Tab-separated table of C-alpha atoms in Angstrom:
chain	number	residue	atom	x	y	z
A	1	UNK	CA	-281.826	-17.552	45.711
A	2	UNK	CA	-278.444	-19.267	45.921
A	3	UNK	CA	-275.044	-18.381	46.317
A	4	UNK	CA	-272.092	-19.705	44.645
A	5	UNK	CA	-268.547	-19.734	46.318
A	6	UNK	CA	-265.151	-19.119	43.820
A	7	UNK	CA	-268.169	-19.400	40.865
A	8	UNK	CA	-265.220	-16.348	39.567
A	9	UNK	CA	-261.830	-16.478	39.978
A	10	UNK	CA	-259.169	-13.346	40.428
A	11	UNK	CA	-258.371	-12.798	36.989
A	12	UNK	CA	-262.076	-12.777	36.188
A	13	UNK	CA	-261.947	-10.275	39.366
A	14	UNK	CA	-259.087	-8.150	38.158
A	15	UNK	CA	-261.412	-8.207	34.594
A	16	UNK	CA	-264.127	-6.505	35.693
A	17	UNK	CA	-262.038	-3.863	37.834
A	18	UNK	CA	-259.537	-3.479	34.583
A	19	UNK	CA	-262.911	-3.114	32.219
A	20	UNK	CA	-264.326	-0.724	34.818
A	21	UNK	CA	-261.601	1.569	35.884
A	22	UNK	CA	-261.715	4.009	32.272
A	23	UNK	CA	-265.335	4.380	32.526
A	24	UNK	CA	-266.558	7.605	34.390
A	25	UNK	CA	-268.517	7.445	37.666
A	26	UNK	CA	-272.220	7.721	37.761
A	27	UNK	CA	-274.031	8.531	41.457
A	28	UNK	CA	-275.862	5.527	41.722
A	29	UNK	CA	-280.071	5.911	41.568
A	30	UNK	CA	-282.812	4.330	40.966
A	31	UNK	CA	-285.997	4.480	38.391
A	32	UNK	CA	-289.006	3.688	40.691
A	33	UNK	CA	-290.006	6.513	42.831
A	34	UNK	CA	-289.753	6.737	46.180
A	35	UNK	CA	-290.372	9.251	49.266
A	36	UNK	CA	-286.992	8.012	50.584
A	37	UNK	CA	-283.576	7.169	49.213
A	38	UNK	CA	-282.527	3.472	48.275
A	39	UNK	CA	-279.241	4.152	47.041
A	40	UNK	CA	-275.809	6.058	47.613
A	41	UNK	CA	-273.124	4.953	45.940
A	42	UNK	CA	-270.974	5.085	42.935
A	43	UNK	CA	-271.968	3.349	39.595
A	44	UNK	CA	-269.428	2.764	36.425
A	45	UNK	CA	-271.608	0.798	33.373
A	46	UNK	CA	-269.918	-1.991	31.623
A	47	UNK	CA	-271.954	-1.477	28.126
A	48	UNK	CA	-273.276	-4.319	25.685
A	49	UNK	CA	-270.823	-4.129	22.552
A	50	UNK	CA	-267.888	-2.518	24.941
A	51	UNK	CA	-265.217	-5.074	24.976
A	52	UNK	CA	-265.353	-5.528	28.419
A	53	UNK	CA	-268.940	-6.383	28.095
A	54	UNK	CA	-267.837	-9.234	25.573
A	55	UNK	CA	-265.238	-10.807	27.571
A	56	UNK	CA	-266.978	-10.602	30.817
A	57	UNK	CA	-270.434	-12.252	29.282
A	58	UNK	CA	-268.627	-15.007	28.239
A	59	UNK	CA	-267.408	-15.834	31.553
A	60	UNK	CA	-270.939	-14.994	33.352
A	61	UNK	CA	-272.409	-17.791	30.511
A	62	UNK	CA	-270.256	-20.383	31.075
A	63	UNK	CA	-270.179	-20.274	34.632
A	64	UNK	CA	-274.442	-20.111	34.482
A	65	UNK	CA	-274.416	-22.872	31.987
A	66	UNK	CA	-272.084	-25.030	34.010
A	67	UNK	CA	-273.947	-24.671	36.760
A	68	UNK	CA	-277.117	-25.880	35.204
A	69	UNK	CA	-278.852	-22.211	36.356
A	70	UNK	CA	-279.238	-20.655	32.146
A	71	UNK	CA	-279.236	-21.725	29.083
A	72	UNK	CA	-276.848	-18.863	27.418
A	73	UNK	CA	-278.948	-19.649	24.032
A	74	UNK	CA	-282.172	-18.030	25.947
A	75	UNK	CA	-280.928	-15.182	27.949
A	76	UNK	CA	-279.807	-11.725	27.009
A	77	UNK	CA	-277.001	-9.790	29.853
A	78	UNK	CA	-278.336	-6.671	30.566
A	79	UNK	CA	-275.166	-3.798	30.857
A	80	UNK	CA	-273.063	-4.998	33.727
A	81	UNK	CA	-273.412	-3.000	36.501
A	82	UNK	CA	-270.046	-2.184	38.730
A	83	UNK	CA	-271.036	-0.510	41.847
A	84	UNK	CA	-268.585	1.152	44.737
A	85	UNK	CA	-269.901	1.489	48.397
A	86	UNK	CA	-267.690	3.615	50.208
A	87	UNK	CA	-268.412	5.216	53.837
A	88	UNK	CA	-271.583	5.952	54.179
A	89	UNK	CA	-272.457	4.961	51.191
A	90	UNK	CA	-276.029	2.310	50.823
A	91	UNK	CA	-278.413	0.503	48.469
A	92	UNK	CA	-281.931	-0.044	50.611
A	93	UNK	CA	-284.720	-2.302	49.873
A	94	UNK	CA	-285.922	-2.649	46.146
A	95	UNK	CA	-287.275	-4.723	43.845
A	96	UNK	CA	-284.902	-5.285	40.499
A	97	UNK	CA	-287.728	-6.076	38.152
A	98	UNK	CA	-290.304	-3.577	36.634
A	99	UNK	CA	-292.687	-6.685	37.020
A	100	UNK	CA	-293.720	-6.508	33.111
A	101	UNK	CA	-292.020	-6.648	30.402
A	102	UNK	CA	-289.366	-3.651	28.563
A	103	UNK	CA	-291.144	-1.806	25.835
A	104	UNK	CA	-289.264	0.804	23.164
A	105	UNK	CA	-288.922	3.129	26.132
A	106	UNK	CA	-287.802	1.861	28.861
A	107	UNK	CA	-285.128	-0.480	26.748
A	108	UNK	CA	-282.402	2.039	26.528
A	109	UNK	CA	-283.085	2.074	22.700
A	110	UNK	CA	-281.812	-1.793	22.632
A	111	UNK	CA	-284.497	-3.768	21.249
A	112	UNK	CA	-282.778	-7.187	22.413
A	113	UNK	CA	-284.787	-6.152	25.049
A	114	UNK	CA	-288.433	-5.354	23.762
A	115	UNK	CA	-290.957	-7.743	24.835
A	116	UNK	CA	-288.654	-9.454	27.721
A	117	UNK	CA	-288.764	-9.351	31.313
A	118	UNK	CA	-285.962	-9.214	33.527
A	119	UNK	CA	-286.556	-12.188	35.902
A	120	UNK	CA	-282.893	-13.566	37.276
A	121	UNK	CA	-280.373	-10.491	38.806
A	122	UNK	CA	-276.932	-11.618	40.143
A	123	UNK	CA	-274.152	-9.944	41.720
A	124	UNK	CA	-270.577	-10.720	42.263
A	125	UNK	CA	-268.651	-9.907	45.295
A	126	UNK	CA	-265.490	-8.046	44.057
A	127	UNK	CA	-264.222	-8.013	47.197
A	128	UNK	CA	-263.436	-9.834	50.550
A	129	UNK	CA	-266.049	-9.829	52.796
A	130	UNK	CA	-263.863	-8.999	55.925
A	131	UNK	CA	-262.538	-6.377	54.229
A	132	UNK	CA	-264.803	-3.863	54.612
A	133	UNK	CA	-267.583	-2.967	57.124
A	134	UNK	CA	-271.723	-3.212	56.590
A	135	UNK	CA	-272.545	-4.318	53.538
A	136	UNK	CA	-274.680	-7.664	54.196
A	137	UNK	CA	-276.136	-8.691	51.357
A	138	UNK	CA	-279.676	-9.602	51.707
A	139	UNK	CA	-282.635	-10.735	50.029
A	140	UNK	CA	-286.661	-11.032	50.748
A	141	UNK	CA	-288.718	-13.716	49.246
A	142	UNK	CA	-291.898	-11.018	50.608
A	143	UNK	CA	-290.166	-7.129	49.927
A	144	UNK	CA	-292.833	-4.651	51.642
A	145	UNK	CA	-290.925	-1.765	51.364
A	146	UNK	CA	-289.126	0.198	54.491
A	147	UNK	CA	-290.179	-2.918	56.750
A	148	UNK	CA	-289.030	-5.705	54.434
A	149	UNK	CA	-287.427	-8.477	56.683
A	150	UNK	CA	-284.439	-9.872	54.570
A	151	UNK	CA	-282.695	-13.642	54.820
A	152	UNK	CA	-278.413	-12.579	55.226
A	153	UNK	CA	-276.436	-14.330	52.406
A	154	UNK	CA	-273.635	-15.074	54.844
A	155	UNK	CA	-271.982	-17.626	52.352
A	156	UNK	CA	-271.558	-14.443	50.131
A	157	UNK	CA	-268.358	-13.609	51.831
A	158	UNK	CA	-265.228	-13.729	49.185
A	159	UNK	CA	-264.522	-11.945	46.003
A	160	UNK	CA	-265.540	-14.178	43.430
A	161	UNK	CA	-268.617	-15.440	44.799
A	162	UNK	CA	-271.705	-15.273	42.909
A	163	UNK	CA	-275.688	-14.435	44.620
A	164	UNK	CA	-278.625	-15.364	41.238
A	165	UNK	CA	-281.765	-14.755	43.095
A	166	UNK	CA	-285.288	-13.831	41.265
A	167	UNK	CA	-285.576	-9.998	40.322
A	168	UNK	CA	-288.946	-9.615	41.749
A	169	UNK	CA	-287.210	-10.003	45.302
A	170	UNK	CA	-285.154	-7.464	47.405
């Protein structure tokens, strides 16, 4: 895994809240199934062909490319995902990967997916660190479930930073 710091800057920030704000609020969940909850919180969808999606891609590539992590010309963006944690709110240990590869039914009907395999996830911190409580971002190079031990990304601190990390991790 590896953080970023300022990989975004606040008008790619103010973006992603401007492309978000319209779009109505999902409860966040999750696909595998559990006995116990991974996730509270609120989920908006940036969607492939949305404008948003467009502008915001763009960004995500050539901050990836620059970076020497992708090659834009061999990667496909999944819908963005913009997620709200208020109080109480959490997102426990998971695994971002189905650990094969999407078929015709598990591709949302978009067959840019078919016969790929999510393998890089990355998030962007929208806001400040210090302002807001909880919310330590962590990740597990050996996820176990409930009693997954998890490495703090404490560099992931300001809005704007970016964590890439392997999907098959928590």
């Amino acid at each position: 895994f590896r953080v970023i710091k300022h990989a975004f800057n606040a008008n790619f920030v103010a973006d992603v809240e401007r492309f978000a704000k319209p779009i109505a609020v999902e409860p966040g969940a999750v696909v595998e199934k559990t006995d116990y909850a991974t996730r509270e919180c609120e989920l908006r969808w940036i969607r492939f062909g949305s404008t948003g999606f467009s502008v915001l891609e763009k960004v995500f590539f050539k901050v990836l490319a620059h970076e020497k992590l992708l090659d834009p010309r061999l990667c496909v963006l999944e819908d963005l995902q913009h997620t709200v944690y208020g109080p109480g709110h959490f997102h426990d240990w998971h695994i971002d990967s189905y650990g094969r590869v999407y078929n015709q039914y598990d591709s949302g009907g978009d067959k840019r997916f078919i016969g790929r395999k999510r393998k890089i996830s990355m998030s962007v911190l929208l806001n400040n660190a210090s302002d807001f409580g909880g919310g330590t971002f962590e990740v597990s190079m050996f996820p176990n479930g409930r009693k997954t031990v998890g490495t703090a990304l404490s560099d992931f601190s300001e809005a704007g930073d970016l964590a890439i990390f392997d999907s098959s991790l928590c």
